[in-house]
Short mmCIF file of C-alpha atoms in Angstrom, two decimals:
data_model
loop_
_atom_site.label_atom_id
_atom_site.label_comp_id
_atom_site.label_asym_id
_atom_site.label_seq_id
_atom_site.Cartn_x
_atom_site.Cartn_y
_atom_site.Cartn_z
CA UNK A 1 129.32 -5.71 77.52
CA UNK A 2 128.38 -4.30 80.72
CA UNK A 3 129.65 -6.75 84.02
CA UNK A 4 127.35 -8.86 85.87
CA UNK A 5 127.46 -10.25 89.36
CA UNK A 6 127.38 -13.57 88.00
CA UNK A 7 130.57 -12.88 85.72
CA UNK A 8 132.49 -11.13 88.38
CA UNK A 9 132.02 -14.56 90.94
CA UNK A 10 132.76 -16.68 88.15
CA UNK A 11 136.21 -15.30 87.19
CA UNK A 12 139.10 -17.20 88.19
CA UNK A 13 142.74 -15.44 89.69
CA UNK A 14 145.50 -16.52 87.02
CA UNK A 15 149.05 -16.15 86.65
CA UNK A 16 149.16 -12.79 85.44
CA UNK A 17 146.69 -9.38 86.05
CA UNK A 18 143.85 -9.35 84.15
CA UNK A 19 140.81 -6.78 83.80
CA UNK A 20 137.12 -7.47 83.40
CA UNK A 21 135.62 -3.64 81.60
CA UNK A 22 132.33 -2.03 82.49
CA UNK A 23 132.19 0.48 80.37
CA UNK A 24 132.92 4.31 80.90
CA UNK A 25 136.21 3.35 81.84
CA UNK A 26 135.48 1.03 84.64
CA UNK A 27 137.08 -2.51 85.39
CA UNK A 28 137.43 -4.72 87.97
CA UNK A 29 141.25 -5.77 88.24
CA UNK A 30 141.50 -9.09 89.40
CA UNK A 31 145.02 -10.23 90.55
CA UNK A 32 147.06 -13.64 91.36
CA UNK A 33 146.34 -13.46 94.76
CA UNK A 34 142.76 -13.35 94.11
CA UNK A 35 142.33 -9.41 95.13
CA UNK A 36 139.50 -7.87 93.16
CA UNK A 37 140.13 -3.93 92.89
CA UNK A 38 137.52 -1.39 91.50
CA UNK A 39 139.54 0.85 88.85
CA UNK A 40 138.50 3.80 86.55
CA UNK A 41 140.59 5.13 83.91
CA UNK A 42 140.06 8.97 82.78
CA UNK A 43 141.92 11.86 81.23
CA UNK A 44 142.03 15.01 82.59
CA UNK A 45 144.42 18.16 81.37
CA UNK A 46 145.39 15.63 78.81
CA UNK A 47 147.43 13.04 81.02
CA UNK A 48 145.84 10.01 81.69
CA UNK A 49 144.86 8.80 85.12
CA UNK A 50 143.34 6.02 87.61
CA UNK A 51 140.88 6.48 90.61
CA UNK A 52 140.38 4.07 93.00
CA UNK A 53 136.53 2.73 93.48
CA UNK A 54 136.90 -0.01 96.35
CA UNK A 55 137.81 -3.44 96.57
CA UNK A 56 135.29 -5.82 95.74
CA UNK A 57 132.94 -7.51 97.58
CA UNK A 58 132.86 -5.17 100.16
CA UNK A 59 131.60 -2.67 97.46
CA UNK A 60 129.94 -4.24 94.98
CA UNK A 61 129.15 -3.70 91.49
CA UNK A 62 125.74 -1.25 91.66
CA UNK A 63 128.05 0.79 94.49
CA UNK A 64 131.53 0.93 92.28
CA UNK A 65 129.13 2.17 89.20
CA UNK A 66 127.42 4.85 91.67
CA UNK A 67 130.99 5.89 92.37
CA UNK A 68 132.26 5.73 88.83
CA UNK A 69 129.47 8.16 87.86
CA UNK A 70 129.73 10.49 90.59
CA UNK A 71 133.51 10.45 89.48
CA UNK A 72 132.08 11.50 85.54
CA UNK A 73 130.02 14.35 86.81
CA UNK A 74 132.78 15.77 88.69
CA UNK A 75 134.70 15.46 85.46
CA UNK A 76 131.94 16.93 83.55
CA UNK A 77 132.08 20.27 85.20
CA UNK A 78 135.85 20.55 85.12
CA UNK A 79 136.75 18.71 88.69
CA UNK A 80 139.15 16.32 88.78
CA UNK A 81 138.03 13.33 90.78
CA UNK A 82 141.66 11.89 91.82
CA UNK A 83 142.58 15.95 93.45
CA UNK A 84 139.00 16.31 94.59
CA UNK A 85 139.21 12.90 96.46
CA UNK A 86 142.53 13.73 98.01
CA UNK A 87 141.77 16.99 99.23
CA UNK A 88 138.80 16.04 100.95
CA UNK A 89 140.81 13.08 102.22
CA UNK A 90 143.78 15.29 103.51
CA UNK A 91 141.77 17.61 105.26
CA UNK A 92 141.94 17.19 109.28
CA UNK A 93 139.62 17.00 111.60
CA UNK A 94 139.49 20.43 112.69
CA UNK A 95 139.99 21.58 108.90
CA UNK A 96 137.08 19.42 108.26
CA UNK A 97 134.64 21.34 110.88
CA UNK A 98 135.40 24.53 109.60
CA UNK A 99 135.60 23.63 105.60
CA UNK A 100 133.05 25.96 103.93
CA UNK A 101 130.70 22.51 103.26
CA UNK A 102 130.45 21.57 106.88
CA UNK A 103 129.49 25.19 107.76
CA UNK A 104 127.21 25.06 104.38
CA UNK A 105 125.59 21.89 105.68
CA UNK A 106 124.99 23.52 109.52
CA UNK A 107 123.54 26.31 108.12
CA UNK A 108 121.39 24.54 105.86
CA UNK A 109 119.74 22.46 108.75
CA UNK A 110 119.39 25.49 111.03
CA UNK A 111 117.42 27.32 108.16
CA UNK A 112 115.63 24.73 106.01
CA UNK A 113 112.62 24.22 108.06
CA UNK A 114 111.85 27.46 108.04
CA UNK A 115 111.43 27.41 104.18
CA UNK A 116 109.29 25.16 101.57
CA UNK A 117 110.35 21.80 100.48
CA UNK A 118 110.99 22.96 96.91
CA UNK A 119 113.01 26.52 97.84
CA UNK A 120 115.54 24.22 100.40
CA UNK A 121 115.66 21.60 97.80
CA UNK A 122 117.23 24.17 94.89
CA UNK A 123 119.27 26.14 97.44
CA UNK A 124 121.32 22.15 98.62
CA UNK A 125 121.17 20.97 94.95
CA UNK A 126 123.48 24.55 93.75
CA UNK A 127 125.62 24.20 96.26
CA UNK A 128 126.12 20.42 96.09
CA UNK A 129 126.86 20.84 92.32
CA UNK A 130 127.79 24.43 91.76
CA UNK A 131 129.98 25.26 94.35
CA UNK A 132 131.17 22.04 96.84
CA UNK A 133 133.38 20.94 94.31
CA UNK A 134 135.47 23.55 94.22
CA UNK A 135 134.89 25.22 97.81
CA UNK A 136 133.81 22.94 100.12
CA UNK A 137 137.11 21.72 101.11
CA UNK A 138 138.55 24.69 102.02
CA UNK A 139 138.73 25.98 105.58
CA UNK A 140 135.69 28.96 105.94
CA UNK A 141 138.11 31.75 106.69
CA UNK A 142 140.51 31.05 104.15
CA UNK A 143 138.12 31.77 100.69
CA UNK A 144 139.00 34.89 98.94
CA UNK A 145 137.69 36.63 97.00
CA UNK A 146 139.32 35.44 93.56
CA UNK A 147 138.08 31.78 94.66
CA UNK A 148 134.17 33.08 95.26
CA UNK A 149 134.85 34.62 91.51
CA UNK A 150 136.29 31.41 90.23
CA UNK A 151 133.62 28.93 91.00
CA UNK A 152 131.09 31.88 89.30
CA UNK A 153 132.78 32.19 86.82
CA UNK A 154 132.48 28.38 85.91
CA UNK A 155 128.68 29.21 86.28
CA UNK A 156 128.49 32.15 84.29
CA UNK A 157 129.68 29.73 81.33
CA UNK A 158 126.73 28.15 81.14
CA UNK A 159 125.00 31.67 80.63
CA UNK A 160 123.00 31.24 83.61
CA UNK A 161 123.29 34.63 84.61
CA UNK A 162 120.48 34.32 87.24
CA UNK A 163 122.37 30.92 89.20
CA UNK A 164 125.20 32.42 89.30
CA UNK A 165 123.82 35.49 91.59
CA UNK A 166 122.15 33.27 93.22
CA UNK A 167 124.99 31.22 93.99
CA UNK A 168 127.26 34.26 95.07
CA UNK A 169 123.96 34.94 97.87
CA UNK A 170 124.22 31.34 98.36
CA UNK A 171 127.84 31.59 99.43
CA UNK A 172 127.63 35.27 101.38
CA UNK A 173 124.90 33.43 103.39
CA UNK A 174 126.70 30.45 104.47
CA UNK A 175 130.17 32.97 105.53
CA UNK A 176 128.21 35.37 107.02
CA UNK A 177 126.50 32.58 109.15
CA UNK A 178 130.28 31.56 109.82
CA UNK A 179 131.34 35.11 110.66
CA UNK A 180 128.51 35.20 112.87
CA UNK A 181 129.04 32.12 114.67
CA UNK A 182 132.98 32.77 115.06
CA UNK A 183 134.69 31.24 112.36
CA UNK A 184 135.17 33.54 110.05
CA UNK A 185 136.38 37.16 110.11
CA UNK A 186 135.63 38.56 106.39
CA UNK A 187 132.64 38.07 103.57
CA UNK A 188 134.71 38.12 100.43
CA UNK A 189 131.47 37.88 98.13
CA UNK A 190 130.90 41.74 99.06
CA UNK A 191 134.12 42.35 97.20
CA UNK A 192 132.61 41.17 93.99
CA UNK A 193 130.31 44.11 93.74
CA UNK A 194 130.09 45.36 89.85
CA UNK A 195 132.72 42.22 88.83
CA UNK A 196 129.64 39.69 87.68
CA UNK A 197 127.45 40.40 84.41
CA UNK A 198 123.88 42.02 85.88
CA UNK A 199 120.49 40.02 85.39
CA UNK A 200 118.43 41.00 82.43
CA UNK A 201 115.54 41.61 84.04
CA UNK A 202 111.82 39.87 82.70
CA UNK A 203 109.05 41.14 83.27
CA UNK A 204 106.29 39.10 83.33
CA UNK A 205 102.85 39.91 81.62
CA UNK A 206 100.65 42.25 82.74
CA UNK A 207 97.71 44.95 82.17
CA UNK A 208 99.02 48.35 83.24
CA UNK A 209 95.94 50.43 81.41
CA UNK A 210 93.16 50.73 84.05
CA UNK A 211 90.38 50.49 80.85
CA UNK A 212 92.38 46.84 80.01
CA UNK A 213 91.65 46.06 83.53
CA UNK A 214 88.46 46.61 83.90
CA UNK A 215 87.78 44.62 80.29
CA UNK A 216 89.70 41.87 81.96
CA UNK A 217 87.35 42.24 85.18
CA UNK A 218 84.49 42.58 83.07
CA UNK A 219 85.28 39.28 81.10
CA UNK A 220 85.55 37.28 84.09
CA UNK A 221 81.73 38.25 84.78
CA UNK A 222 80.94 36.76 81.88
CA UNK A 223 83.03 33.58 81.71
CA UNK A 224 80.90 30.76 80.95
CA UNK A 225 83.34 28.14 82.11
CA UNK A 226 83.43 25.55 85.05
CA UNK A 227 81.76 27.15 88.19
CA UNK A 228 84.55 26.69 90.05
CA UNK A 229 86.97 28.23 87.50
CA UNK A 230 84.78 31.67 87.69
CA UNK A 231 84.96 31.79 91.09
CA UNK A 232 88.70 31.49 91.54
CA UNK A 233 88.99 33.93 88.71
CA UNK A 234 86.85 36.44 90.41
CA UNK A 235 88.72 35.82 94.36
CA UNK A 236 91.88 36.31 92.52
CA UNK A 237 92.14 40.16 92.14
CA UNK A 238 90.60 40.74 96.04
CA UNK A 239 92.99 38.75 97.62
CA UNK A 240 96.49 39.42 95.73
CA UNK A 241 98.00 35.61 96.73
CA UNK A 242 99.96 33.70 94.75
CA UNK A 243 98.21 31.32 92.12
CA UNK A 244 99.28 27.71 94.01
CA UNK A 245 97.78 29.83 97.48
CA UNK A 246 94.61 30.01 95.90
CA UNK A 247 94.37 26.92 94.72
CA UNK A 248 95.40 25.11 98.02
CA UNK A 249 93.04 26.74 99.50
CA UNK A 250 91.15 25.13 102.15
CA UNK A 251 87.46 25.83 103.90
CA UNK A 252 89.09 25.06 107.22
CA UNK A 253 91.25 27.80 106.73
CA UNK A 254 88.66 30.61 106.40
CA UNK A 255 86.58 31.95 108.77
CA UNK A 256 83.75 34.35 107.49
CA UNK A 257 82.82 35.96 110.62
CA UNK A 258 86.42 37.18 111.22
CA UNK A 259 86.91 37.81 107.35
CA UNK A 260 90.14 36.01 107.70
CA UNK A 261 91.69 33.44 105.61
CA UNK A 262 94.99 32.21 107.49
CA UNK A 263 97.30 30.08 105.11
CA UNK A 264 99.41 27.34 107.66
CA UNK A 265 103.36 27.79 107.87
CA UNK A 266 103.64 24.69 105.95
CA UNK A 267 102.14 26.08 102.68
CA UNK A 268 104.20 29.47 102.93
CA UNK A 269 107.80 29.91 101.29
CA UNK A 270 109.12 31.58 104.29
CA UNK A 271 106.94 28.81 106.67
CA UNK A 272 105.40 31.67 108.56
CA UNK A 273 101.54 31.74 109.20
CA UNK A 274 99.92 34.52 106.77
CA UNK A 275 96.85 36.31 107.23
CA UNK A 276 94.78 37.55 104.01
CA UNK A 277 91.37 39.86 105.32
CA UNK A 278 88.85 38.95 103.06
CA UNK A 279 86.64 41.83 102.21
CA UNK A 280 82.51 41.73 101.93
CA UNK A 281 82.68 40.92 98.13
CA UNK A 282 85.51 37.95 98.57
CA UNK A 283 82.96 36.73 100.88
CA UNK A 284 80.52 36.46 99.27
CA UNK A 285 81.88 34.53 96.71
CA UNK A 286 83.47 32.18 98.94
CA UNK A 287 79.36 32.11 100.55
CA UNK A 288 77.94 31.51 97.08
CA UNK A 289 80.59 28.48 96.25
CA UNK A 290 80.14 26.78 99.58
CA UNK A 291 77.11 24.67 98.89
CA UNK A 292 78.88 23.18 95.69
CA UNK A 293 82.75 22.92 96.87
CA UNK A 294 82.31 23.20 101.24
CA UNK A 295 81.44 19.58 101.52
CA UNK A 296 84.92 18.88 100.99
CA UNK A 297 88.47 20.18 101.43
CA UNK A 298 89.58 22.29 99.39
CA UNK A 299 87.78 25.73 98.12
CA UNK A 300 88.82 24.97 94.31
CA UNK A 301 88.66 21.13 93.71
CA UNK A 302 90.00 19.55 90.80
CA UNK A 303 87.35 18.74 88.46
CA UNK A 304 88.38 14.68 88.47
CA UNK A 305 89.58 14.24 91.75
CA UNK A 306 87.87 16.31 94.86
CA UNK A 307 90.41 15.42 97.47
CA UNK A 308 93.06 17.63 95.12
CA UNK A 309 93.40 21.14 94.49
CA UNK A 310 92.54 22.46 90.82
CA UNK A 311 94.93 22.16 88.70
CA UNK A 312 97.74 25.02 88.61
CA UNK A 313 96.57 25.24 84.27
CA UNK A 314 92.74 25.64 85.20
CA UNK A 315 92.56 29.04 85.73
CA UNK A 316 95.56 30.05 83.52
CA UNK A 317 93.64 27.95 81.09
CA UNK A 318 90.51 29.97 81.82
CA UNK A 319 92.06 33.49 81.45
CA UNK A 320 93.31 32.42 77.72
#
């Protein structure tokens, strides 16, 4: 059975070492003297081994499991926990500023308010599990070439073919930005060129046939949907934005006697202000849905809630 605070404080010290199991081979060794020492057993190459998680109370049992399982994740893609522990440990202080993770992490908070939420959040999660582990220790200026195609490599089994050129961009970015600010002399990722499997491109679904088109155009005329849903279905061939643009937006943000609509940094993916003219006909549709919709925020309400956008199925939903 899993521990519990309550067992831990009421187990006594004895004559003799004893453990008290947590599962996922966890325990708490508690010796004569009373010490209480965080343990976790694991294999890895086949020879068995121990990692230290802390001495307990000072961490305690929801902090030594956090630990443990950070420890089985590392495992799980192939890191050993004890080596990766000791080579962070090891490295110096001067090691440490220029390890490929500190530069990583400086370039990552120089650049990620200039992109969206979501786009910063996948770019730190691949590096923090796709490539840290295996490169973040070492010193910028000392990754090769063979160690950018190692930690691929361990990507490309997964048959992500996509992440893994992502993650070789990832990495040129971060030694280039090192390179650039003087701590690095070489990008070894442009070595690579023609050694990684290409991307199978996907195109995604489209009407190519001007006669199709027009159909399609001619359909949307005579949808007899939600009001709403027509409209956005009509704006969305004058004004060639992306679907979650359109359906953020916001009256604020258009001004009919300018025929502008300007979309805010903060809704962009590269957090710069865009512009989109908006001709006579993409005004008038706006003009014709503003005594319905222009009481409140957003162009394209959702149908249950009006302070939110329409849903990002509506119009997909629509087009079927």
């Amino acid at each position: 059975m899993p521990l519990t605070d309550t067992a831990i404080r009421a187990a006594k010290p004895t004559n003799k070492p004893f453990k008290l199991t947590d599962g996922d081979g966890m325990y708490l060794l508690i010796n004569p003297s009373g010490g209480r020492y965080w343990r976790m057993n694991y294999r890895f190459g086949g020879t068995r081994k121990t990692l230290a998680l802390g001495v307990y109370p000072d961490v305690p049992l929801k902090l030594a499991r956090e630990r443990r399982d950070e420890a089985r994740q590392l495992l799980a893609r192939g890191v050993d926990p004890g080596e990766y522990r000791k080579a962070t440990k090891d490295m110096d202080e001067s090691r440490t500023e220029n390890s490929f993770e500190s530069v990583a992490r400086e370039w990552l908070a120089k650049f990620t308010p200039k992109w969206t939420e979501g786009h910063a959040s996948k770019i730190t999660r691949r590096l923090e599990l796709d490539i840290f582990p295996w490169l973040g220790a070492k010193a910028v200026d000392e990754i090769t070439a063979k160690d950018v195609l190692s930690v691929l490599r361990r990507i490309e089994e997964r048959g992500v073919i996509e992440t893994v050129h992502r993650a070789k961009q990832n990495i040129g970015q971060v030694i280039r930005y090192a390179i650039a600010t003087g701590r690095a002399e070489n990008d070894p990722t442009a070595a690579l060129l023609g050694a990684l499997p290409p991307i199978v491109q996907k195109h995604h679904a489209t009407i190519i046939d001007p006669a199709a088109i027009a159909e399609l155009l001619r359909a949307v005329d005579g949808y007899q949907g939600s009001y709403v849903s027509r409209a956005a279905l009509r704006l969305a061939p004058l004004l060639f934005v992306r679907p979650g643009e359109l359906r953020h937006m916001e009256w604020c943000e258009v001004n009919t006697e300018s025929a502008t609509w300007t979309i805010p940094p903060e809704k962009m993916k590269m957090r710069e202000r865009h512009i989109v003219p908006l001709s006579s006909q993409a005004i008038a549709i706006l003009e014709d849905l503003r005594p319905m919709t222009g009481s409140g925020r957003y162009v394209f309400p959702g149908e249950r809630a009006a302070d939110r956008p329409m849903s990002e199925n509506t119009v997909n939903a629509a087009l079927r």
